[in-house]
Tab-separated table of C-alpha atoms in Angstrom:
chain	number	residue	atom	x	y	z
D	169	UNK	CA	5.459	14.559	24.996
D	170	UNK	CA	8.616	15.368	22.610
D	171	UNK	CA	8.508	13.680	19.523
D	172	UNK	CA	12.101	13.811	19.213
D	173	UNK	CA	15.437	11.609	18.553
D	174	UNK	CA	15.025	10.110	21.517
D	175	UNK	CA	11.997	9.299	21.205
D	176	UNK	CA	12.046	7.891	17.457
D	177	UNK	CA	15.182	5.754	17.775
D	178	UNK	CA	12.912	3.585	20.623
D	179	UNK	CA	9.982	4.102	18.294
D	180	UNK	CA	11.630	2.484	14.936
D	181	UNK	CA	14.346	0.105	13.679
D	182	UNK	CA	16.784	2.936	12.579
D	183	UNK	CA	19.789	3.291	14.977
D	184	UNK	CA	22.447	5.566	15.515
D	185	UNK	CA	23.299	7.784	12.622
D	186	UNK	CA	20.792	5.676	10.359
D	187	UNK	CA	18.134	7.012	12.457
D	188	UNK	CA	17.973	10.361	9.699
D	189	UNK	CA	15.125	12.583	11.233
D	190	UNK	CA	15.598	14.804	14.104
D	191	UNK	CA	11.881	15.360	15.549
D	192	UNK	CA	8.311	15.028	14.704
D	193	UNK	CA	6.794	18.337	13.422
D	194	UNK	CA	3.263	17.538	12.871
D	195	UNK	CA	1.501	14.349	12.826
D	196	UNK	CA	-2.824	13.078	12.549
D	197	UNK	CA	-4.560	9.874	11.714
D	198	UNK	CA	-3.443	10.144	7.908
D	199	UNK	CA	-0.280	12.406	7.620
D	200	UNK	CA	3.260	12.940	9.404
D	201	UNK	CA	6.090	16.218	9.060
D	202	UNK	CA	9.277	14.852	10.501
D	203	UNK	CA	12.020	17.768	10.612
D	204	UNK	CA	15.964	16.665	9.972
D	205	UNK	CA	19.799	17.960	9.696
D	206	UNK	CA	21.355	14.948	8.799
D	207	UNK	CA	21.702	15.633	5.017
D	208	UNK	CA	24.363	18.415	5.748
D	209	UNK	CA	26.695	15.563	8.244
D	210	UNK	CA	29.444	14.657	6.673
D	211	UNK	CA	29.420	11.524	8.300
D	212	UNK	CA	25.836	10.566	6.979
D	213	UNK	CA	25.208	6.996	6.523
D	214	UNK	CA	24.337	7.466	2.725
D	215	UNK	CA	26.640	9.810	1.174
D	216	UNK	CA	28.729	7.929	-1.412
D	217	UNK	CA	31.803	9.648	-3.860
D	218	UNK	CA	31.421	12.574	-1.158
D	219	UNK	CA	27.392	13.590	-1.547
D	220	UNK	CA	24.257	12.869	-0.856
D	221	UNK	CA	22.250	11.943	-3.650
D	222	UNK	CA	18.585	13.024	-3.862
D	223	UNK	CA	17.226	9.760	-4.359
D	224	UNK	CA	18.428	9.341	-0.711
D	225	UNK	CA	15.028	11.551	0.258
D	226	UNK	CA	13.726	8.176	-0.427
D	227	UNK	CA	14.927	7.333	2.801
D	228	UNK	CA	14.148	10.140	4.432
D	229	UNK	CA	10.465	9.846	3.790
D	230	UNK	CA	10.073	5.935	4.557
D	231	UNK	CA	11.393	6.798	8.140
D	232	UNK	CA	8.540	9.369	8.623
D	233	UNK	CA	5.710	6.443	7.410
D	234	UNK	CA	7.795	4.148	10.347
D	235	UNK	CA	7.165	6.713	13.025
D	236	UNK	CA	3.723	7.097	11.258
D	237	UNK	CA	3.130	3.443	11.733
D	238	UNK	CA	4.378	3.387	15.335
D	239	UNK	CA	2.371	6.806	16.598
D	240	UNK	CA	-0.718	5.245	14.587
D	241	UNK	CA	-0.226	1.513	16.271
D	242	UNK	CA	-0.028	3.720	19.726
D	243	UNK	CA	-2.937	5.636	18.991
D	244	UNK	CA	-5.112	2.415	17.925
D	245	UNK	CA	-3.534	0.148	20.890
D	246	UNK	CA	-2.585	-2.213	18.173
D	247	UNK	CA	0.749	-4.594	17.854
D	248	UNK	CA	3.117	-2.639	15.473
D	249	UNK	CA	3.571	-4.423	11.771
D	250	UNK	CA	7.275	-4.261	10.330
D	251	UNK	CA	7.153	-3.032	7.200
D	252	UNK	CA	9.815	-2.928	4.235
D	253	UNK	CA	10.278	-1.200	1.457
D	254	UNK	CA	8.224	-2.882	-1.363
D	255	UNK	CA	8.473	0.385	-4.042
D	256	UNK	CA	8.675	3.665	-5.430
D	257	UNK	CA	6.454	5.329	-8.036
D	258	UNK	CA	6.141	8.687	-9.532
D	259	UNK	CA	8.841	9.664	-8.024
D	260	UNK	CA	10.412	13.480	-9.432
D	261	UNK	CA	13.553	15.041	-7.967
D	262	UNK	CA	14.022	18.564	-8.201
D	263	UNK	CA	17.228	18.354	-7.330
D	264	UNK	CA	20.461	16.722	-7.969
D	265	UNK	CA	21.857	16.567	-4.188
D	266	UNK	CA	20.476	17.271	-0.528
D	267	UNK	CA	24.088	17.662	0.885
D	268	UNK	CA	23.772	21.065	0.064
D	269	UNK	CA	20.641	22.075	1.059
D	270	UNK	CA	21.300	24.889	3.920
D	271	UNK	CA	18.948	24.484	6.047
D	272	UNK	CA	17.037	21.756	7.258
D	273	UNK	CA	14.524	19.293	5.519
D	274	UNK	CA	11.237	18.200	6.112
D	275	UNK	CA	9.826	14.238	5.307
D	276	UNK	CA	5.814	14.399	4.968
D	277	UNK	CA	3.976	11.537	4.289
D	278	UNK	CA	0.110	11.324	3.441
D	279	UNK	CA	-1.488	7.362	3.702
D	280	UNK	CA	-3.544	6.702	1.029
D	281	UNK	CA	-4.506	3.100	1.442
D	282	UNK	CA	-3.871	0.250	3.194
D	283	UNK	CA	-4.976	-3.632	3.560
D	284	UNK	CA	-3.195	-6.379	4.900
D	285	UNK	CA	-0.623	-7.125	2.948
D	286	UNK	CA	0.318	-3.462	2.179
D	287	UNK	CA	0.193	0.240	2.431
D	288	UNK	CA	0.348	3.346	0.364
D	289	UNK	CA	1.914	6.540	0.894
D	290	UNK	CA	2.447	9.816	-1.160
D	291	UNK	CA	5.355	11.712	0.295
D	292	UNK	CA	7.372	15.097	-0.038
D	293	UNK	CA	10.968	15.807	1.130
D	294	UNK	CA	10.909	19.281	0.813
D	295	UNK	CA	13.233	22.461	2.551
D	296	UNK	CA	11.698	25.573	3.808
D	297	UNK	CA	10.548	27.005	0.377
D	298	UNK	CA	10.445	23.825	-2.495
D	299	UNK	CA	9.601	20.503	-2.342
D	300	UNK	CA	12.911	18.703	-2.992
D	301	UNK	CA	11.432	15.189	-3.981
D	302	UNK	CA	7.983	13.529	-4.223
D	303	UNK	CA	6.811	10.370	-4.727
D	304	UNK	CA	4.615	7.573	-3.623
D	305	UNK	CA	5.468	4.552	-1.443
D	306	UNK	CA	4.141	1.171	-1.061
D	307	UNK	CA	5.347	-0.514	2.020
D	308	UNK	CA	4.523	-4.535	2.360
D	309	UNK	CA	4.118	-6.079	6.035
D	310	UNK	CA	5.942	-8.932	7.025
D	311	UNK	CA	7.105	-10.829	10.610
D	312	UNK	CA	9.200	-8.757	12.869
D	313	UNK	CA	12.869	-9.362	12.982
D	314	UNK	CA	14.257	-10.707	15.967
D	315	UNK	CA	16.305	-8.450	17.862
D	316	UNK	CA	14.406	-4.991	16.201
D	317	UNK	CA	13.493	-2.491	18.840
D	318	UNK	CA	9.243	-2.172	18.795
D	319	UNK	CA	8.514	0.267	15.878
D	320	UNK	CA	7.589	0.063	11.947
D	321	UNK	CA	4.847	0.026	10.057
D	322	UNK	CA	1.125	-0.058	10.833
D	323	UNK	CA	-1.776	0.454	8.350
C-alpha cells in the first residue's frame, strides 16, 4: 500500500493544502520519514509577509507524529487518540526560511515516551544534506472533535 496524499488526508485531520506532507518514506513501531514539496508553494497555508518561516517545520514534523499515531493505532488495532499540540523544547533552527529550500524536505519523528495523558517526540525537518530544524514535541490527548476525519495521535 502507498503511503501517500491520498492516503494521509483520510488518515489525519489536515485537509486540503494544510495537509503539508506528500508521502510516507519510512515508518516502524518508534519512528516515521514523511517526504514534502509544500514549502516551495506559493500558496502554502503558512507563509506570512511572502515566506515561510522555519519555525513552520514545527508543523511539518507534528503532521508526521499524526500519521505516526494513525499507522501505529492501525498496527495495534486500537481506537485512534486526537492529539494537540501541548509544546516545543530544544528546538534549534538552522535556518532562517524553508521557502527556499530547493528541493524537497523530510519530517522524521522518533517517540520517546508516552502515557496517557501524553507523548514525546524528538523530531528533524531536514533537506537532502542538513537537518533544517530539530526539536522535541510533547503532544497531550484529548476527545475527538466532532466532524474530524479518523486520524491523530496514538501513544
Amino acid at each position: 500500500m502507498r503511503l501517500d496524499r491520498e492516503w494521509i488526508t483520510a488518515h489525519i485531520p489536515h485537509q486540503g493544502r494544510m495537509c503539508l506532507l506528500d508521502e510516507v518514506v519510512s515508518w516502524s513501531a518508534t519512528e516515521i520519514r514523511c517526504r514534502s514539496g509544500s514549502h516551495r508553494a506559493t500558496d502554502n497555508p503558512l507563509r506570512a509577509h511572502g515566506r515561510l518561516g522555519a519555525a513552520c517545520g514545527i508543523e511539518y514534523a507534528v503532521q508526521a507524529m499524526a500519521i505516526h499515531g494513525a499507522l501505529r493505532s492501525m498496527q495495534l488495532q486500537v481506537a485512534v487518540r486526537t492529539g494537540l499540540l501541548a509544546s516545543v523544547r530544544s528546538l534549534t533552527m538552522n535556518v532562517d526560511r524553508l521557502d527556499d529550500i530547493e528541493g524537497d524536505i523530510f519530517a522524521s519523528a522518533a517517540h520517546v515516551h508516552n502515557d496517557a495523558a501524553m507523548t514525546l517526540y524528538e523530531f528533524n525537518v531536514s533537506d537532502a544534506t542538513r537537518a533544517l530544524l530539530v526539536g522535541r514535541a510533547t503532544i497531550a490527548f484529548g476527545p475527538t472533535p466532532t466532524g474530524w476525519p479518523a486520524g491523530g495521535m496514538q501513544p
